[in-house]
Coordinates of C-alpha atoms (C1' of nucleotides) in Angstrom, one line a residue:
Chain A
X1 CA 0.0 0.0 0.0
X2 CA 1.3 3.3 -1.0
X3 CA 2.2 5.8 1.7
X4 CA -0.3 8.6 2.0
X5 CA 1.4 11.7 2.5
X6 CA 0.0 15.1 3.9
X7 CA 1.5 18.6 2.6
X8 CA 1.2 21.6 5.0
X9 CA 2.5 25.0 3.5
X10 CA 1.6 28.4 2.9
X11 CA 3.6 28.3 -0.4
X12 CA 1.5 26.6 -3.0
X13 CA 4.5 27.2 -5.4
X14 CA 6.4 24.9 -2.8
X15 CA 3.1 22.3 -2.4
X16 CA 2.8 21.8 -5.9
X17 CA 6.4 20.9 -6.4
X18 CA 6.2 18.1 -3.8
X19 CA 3.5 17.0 -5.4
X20 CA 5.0 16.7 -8.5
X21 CA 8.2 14.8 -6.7
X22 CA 5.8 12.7 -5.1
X23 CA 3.4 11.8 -8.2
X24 CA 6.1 10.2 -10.0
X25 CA 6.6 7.8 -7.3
X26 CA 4.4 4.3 -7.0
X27 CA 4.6 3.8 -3.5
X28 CA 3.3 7.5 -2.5
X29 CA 0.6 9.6 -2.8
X30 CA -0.7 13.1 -1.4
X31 CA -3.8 12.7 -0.3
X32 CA -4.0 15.9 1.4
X33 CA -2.9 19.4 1.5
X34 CA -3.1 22.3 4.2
X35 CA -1.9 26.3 4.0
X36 CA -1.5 26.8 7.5
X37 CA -1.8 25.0 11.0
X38 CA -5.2 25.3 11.9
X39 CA -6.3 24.1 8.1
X40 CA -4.0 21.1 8.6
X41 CA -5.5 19.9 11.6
X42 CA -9.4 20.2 10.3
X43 CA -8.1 18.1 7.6
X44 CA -7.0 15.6 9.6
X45 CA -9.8 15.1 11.3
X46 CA -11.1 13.3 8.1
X47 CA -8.6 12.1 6.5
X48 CA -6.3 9.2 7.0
X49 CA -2.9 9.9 6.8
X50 CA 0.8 8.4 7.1
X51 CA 3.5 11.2 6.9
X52 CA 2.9 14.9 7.0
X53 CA 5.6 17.3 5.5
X54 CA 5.2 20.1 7.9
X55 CA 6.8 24.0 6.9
X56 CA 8.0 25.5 10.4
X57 CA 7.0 29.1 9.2
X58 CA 3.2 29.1 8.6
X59 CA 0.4 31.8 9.2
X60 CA -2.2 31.3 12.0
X61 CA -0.6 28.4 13.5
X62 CA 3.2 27.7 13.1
X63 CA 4.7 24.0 12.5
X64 CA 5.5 23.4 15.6
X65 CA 3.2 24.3 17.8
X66 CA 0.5 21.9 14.4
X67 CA 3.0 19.2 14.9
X68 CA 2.3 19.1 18.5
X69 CA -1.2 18.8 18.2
X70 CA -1.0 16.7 15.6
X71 CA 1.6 13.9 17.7
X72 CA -0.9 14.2 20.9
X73 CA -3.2 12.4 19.4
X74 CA -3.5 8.7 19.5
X75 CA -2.5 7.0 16.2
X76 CA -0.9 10.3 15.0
X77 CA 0.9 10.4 11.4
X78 CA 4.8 10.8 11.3
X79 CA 5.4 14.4 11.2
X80 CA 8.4 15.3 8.3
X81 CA 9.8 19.1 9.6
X82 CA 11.0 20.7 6.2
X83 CA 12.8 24.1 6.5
X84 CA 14.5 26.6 4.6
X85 CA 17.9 26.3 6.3
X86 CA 16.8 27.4 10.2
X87 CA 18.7 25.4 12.2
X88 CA 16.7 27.5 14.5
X89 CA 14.8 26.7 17.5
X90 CA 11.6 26.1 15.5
X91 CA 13.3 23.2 13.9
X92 CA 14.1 21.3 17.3
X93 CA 11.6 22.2 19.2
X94 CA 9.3 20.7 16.4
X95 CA 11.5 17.4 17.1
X96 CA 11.0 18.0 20.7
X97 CA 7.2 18.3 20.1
X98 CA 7.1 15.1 18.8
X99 CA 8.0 15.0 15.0
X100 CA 9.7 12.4 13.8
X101 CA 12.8 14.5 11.9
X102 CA 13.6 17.4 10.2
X103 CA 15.0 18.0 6.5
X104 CA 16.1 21.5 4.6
X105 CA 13.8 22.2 1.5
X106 CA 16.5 22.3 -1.0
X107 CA 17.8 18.9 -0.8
X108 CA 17.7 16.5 -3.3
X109 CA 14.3 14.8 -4.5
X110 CA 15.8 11.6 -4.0
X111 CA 17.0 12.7 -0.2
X112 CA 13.4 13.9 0.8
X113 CA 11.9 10.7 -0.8
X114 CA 14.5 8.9 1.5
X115 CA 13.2 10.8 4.2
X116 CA 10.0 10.1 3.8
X117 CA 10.1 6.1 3.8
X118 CA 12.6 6.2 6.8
X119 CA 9.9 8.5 9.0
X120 CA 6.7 6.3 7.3
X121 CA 8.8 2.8 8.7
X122 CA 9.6 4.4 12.0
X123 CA 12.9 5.7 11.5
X124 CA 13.8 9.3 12.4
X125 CA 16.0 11.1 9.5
X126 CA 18.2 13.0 11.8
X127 CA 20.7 11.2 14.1
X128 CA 19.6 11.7 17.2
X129 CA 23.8 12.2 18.4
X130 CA 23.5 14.6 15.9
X131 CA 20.6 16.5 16.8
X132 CA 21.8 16.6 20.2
X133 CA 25.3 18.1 19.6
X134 CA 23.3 20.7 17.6
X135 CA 21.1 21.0 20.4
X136 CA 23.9 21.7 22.8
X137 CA 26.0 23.9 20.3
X138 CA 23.1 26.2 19.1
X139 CA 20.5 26.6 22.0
X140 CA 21.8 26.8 24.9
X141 CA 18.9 28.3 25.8
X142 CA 16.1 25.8 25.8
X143 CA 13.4 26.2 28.3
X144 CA 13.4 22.9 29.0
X145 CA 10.0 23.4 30.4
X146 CA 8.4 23.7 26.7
X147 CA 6.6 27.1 26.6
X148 CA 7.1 29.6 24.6
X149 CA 10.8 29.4 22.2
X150 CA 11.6 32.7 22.9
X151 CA 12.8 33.8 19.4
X152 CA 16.0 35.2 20.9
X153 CA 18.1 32.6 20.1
X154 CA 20.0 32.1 16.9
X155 CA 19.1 34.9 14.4
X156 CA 17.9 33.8 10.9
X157 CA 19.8 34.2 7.9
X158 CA 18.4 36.0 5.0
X159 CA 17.8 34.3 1.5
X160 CA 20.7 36.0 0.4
X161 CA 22.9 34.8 3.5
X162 CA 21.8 31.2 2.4
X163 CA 22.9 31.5 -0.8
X164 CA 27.0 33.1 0.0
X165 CA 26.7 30.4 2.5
X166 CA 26.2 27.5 0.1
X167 CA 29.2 29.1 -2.3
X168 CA 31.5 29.1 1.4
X169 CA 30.3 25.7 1.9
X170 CA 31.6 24.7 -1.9
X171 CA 35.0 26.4 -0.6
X172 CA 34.8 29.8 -2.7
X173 CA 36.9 32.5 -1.6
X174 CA 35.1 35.8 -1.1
X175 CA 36.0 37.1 -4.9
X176 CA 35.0 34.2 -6.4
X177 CA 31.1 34.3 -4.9
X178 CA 31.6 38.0 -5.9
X179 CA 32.3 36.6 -9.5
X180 CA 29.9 34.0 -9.3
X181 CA 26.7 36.6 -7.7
X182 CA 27.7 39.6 -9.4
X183 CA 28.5 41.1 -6.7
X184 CA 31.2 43.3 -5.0
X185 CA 33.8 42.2 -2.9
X186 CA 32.7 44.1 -0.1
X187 CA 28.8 43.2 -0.2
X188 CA 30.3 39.2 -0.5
X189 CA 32.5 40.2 2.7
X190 CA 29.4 41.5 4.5
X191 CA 27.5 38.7 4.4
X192 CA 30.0 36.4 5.3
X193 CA 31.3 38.7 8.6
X194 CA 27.0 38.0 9.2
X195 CA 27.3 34.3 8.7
X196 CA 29.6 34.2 11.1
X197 CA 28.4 36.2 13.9
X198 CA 24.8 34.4 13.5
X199 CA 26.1 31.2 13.6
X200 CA 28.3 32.3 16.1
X201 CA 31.1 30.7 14.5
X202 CA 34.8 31.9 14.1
X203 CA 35.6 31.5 10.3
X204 CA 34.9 29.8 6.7
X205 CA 36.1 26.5 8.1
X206 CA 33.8 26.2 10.6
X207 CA 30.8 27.0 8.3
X208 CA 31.9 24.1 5.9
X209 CA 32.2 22.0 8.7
X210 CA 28.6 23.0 9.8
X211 CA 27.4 22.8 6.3
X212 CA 28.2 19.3 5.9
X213 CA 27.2 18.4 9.4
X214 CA 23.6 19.4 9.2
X215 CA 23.4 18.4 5.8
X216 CA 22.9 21.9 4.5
X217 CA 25.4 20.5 1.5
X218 CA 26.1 16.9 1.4
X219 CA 29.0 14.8 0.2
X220 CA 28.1 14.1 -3.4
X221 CA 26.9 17.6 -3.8
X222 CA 29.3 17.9 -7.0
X223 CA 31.3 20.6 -4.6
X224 CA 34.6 19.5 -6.4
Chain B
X1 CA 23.3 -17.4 5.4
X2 CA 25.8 -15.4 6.3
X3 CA 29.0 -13.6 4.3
X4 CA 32.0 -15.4 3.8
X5 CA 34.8 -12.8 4.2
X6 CA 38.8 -13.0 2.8
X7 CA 40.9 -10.5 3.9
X8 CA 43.7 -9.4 2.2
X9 CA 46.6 -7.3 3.8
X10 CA 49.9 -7.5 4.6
X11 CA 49.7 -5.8 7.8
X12 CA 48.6 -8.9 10.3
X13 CA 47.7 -6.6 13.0
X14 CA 44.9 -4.6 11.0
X15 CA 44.3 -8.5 10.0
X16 CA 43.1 -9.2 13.6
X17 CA 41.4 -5.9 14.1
X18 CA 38.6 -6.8 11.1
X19 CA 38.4 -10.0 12.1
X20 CA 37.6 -9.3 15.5
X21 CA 35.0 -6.5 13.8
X22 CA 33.7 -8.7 11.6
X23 CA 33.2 -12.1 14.3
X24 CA 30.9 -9.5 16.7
X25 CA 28.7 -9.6 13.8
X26 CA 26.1 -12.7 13.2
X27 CA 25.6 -12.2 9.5
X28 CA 29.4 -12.7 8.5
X29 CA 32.5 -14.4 8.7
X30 CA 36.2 -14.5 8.0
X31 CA 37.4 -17.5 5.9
X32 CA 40.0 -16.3 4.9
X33 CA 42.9 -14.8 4.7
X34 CA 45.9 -13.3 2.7
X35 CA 49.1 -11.5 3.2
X36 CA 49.8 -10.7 -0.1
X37 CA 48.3 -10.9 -3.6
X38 CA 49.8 -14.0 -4.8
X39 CA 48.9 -15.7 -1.5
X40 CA 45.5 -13.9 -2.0
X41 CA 45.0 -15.6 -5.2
X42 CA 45.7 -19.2 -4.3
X43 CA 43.9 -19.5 -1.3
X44 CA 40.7 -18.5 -3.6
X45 CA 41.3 -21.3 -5.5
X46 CA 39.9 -23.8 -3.0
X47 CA 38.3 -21.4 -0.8
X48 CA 34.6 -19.8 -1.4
X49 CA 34.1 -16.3 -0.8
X50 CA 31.6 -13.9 -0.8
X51 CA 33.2 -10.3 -0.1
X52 CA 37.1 -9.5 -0.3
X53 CA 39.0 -6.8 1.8
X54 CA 41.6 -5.6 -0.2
X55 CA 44.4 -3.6 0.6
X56 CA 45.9 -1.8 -2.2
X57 CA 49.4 -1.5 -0.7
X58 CA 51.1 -5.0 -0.6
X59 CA 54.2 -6.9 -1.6
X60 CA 54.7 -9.0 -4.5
X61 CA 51.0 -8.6 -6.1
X62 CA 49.5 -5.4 -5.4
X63 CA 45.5 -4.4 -4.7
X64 CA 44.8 -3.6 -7.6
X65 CA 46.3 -6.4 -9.9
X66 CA 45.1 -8.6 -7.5
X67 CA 42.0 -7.0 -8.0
X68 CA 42.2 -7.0 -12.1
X69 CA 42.8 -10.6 -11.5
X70 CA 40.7 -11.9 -9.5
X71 CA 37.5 -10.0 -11.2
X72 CA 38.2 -11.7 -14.6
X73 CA 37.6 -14.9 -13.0
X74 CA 33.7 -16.1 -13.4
X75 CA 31.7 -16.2 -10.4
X76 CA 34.3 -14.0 -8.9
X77 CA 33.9 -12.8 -5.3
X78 CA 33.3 -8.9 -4.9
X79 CA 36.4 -6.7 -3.9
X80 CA 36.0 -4.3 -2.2
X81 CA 39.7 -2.0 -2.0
X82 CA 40.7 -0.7 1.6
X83 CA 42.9 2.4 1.6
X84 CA 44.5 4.6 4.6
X85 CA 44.3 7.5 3.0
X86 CA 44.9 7.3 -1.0
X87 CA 42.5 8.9 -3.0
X88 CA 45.4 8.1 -5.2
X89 CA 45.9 6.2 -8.7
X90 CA 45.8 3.2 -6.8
X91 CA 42.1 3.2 -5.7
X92 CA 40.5 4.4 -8.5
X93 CA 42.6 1.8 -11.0
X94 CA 41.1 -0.5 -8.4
X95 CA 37.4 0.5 -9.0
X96 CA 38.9 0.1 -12.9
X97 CA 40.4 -3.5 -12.4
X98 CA 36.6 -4.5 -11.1
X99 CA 36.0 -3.7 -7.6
X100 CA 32.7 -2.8 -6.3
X101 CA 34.2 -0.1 -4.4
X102 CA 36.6 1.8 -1.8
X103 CA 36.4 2.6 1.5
X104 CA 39.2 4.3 4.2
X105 CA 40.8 2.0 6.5
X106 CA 39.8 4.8 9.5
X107 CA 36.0 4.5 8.9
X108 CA 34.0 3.8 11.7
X109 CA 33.2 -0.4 11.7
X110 CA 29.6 0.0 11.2
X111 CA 30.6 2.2 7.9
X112 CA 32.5 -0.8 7.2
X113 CA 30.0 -3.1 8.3
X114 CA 27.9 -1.6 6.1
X115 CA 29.5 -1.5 2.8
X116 CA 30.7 -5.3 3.2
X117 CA 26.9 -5.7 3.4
X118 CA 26.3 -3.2 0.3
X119 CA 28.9 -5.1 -1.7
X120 CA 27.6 -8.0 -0.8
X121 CA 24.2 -7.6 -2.6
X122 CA 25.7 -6.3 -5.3
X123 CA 25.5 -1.9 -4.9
X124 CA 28.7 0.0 -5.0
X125 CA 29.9 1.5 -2.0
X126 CA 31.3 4.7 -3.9
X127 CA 28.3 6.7 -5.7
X128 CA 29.7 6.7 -9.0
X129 CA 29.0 10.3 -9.7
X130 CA 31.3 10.8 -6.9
X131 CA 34.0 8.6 -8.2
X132 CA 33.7 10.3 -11.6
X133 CA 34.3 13.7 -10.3
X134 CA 37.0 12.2 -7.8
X135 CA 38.3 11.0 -10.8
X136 CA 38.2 13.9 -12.9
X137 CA 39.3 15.6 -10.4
X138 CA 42.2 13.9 -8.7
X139 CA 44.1 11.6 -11.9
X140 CA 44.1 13.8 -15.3
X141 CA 46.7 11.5 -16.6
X142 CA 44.8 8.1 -16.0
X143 CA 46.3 6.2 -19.2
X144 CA 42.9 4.9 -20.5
X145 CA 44.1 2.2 -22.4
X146 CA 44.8 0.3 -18.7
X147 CA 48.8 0.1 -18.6
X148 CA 50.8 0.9 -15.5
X149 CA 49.6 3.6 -13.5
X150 CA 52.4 5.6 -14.0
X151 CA 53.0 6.7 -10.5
X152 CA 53.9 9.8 -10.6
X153 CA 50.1 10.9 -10.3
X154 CA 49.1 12.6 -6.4
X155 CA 51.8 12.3 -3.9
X156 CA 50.8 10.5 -0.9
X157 CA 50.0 12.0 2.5
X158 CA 52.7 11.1 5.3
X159 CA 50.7 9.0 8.6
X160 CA 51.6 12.5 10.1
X161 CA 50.0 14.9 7.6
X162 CA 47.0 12.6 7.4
X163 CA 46.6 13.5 11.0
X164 CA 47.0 17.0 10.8
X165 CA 44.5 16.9 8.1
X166 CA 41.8 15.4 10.0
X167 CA 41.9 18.2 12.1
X168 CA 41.9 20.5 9.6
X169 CA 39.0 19.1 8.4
X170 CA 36.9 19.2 11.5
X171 CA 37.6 23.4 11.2
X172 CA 40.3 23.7 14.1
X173 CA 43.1 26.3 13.1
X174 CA 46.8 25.8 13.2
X175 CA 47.6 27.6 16.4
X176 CA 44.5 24.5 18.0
X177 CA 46.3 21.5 16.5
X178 CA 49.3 22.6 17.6
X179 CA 47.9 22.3 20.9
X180 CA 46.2 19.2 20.4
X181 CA 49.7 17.5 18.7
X182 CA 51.5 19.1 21.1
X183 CA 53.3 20.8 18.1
X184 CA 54.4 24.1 17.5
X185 CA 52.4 26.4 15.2
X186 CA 55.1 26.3 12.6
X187 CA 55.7 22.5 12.4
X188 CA 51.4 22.0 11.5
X189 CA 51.8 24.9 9.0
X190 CA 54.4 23.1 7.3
X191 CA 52.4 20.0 7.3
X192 CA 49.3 21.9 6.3
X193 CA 51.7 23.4 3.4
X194 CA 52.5 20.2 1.9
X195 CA 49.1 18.4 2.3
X196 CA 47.9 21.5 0.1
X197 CA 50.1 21.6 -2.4
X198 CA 50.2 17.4 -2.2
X199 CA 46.6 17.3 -3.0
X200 CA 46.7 20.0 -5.4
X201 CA 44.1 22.3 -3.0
X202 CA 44.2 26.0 -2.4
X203 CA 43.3 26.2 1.6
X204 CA 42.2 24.8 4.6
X205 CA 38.6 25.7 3.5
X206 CA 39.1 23.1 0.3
X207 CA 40.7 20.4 2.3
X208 CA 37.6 20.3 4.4
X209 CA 35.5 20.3 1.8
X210 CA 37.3 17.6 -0.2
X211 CA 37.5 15.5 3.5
X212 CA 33.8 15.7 3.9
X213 CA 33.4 14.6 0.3
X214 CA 35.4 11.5 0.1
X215 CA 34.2 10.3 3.4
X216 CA 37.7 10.9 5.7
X217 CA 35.5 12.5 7.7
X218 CA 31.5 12.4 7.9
X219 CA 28.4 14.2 9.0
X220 CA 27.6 13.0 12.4
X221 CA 31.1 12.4 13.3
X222 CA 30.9 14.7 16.1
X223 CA 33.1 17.6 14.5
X224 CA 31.3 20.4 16.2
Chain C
dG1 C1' 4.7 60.2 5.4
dT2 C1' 8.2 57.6 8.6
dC3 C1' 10.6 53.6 10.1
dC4 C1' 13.0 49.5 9.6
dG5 C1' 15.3 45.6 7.6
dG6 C1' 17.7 43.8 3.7
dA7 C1' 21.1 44.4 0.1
dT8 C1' 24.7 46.8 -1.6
dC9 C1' 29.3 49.0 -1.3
dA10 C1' 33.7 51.4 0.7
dA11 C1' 37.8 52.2 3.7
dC12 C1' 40.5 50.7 7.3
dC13 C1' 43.2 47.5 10.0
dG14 C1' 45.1 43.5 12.5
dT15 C1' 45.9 38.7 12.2
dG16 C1' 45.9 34.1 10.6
dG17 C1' 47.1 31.5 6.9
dG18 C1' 49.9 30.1 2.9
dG19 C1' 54.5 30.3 0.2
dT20 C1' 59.4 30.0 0.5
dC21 C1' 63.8 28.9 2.2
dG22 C1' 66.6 26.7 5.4
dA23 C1' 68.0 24.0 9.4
dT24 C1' 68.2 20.0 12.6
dC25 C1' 67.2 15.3 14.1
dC26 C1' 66.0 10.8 13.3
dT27 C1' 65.1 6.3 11.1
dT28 C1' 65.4 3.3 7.2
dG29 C1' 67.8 1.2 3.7
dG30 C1' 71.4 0.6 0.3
Chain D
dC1 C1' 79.0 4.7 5.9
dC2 C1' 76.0 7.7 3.5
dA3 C1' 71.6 8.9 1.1
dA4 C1' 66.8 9.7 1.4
dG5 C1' 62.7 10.8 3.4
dG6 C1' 59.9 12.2 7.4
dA7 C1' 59.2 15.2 11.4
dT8 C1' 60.3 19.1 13.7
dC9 C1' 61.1 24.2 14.0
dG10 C1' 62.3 29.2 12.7
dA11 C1' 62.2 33.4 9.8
dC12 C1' 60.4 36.0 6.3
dC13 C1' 56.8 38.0 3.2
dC14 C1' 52.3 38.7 1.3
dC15 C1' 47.5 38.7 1.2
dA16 C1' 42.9 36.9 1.9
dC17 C1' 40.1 37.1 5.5
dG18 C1' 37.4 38.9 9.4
dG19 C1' 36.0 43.0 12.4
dT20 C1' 34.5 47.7 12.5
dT21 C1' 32.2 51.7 10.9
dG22 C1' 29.5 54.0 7.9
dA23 C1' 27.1 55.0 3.8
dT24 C1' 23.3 54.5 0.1
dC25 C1' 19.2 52.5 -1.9
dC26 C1' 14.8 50.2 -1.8
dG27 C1' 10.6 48.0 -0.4
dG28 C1' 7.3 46.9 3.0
dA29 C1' 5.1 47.9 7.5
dC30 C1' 2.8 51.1 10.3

DNA sequence: GTCCGGATCAACCGTGGGGTCGATCCTTGG
DNA sequence: CCAAGGATCGACCCCACGGTTGATCCGGAC
């Protein structure tokens, strides 16, 4: 039996994409689709459902605080967390409200497929030694007692932070992402010196290091 | 039923190691063994065998004629080439000569575990899209028309710079692995210098690119 | 309208990193 | 014995990088 999968997003560009991924596959099928929290939940009142591929960032009701509604009840689908890059306490505290992993939008169709039948047979997608170092390195300031995140943690990169980090992760140099955004030096330079603080790491290094180890860009990538 | 496991090497002690790996597990075991190729070769003659470990540095027969020969048998057993480091001419003529893959010597055992398993039923353990660019990348002067390597390809990396280069890789900076060799700061940037221009890369940044790419090191390895 | 965040760029500066040369010490092997 | 290669360290130079400050432009929010 084919696995019924659930998309919750405000983007319908991003929805109809997955859907698309997901059509061509025999052993999947979207049976249902939601543009915020509150919508996803009404659906799934009625509707029978294996894996949900839950956006953190959603109008109304977030993914988080869906996915934890969603994993309270009994017989609850596997929840799929899928963010932009984050990293940010909406991504763990959606593991620690019950999902079942987490995954960055722009991976590979074949990854997220991957994902998908690892969370449908039970498995979670992220390591859980991983998730826990990343835990430990970037919020140290869980409340432990789950209320409120308190958006002050790590600060979110922009669109445009993403994409210089990508080209460090490749290992560019600063003029060469200049050459290759058609950009200045200086601007390139910018965003990097905001990487860094962000992340709160010390150089390049450490954000390919980071890059690889959240998966962000994976070996294979076609980097070299 | 489980794997029937050769392994080839001419160092006894790594020898014992694997085997005591592979005897924790239920689903294989080692029936063999070789220190050399020639050895390698006439024990297969009356010995079934499933999956061999191959070194590619050895005496008298190296991996990867071994290799070459052993694959042109029928019914031949899958190889699968061990290196400590390499990325070199050696490997890659291995994949050549008819092994279903490479892995480093330094990989966690359930990695290795793993690929025996992978070999086994008949995937490659290298993505071939990797080992193309690897390839591409790493040996412009393969000979095509499969003569002698010609060694004068990469220059292989000293059991010191290897070190070094593993810590490179999981983003610590000179001054740090000093520390951590109990080196001075001079004596890791020489060894930085030569892994650099040894493996033909530009900086530190490329190095851990490259190390996250050929699996030296791997997500979830506890870099950060 | 004003305010704010994002993106863009510039000038400055200190430091870490990489390139080069050379030196010493040791082990291995011929 | 001596040659060769590896490991260790020092001195030098140069520059890419990261940190800081400050500026301009623009679009969206209020």
């Amino acid at each position: 039996m084919s696995i019924r999968v659930m998309l919750v997003d405000d983007q319908v560009l991003l929805r109809t994409g997955f859907r698309m991924v997901l059509a061509a596959q025999p052993d999947m099928e979207v049976v249902a689709e939601a543009g915020d929290g509150v919508e996803a939940l009404e659906v799934l009142r009625s509707t029978a459902v294996d894996v949900v591929l839950m956006d953190v960032r959603m109008p109304k009701l977030d993914g988080v605080e869906t996915t934890r509604r969603i994993c309270a009840e009994p017989g609850a689908p596997k929840v799929l967390i899928l963010t932009t890059f984050d990293l940010d306490e909406y991504a763990f505290s959606g593991l620690k409200a019950g999902a079942s992993g987490f995954m960055l939008k722009d991976v590979p169709p074949a990854e997220l497929l991957g994902a998908i039948r690892s969370v449908h047979s039970g498995d979670a997608v992220v390591a859980p030694s991983t998730t826990r170092r990343l835990l430990d390195r970037f919020s140290p300031m869980l409340p432990s007692s789950g209320k409120e995140p308190e958006h002050k943690g790590l600060e979110r990169l922009t669109d445009r932070e993403r994409e210089v980090m990508m080209l460090v992760a490749q290992g560019l140099s600063n003029g060469e992402i200049a050459a290759r955004l058609v950009l200045s030096e200086a601007t390139v330079k910018t965003h990097v010196g905001r990487i860094l603080t962000k992340l709160g790491l010390r150089d390049r290094v450490q954000v390919v290091v980071l890059a690889y180890e959240t998966g962000l860009v994976r070996a294979g990538g076609g980097a070299l």
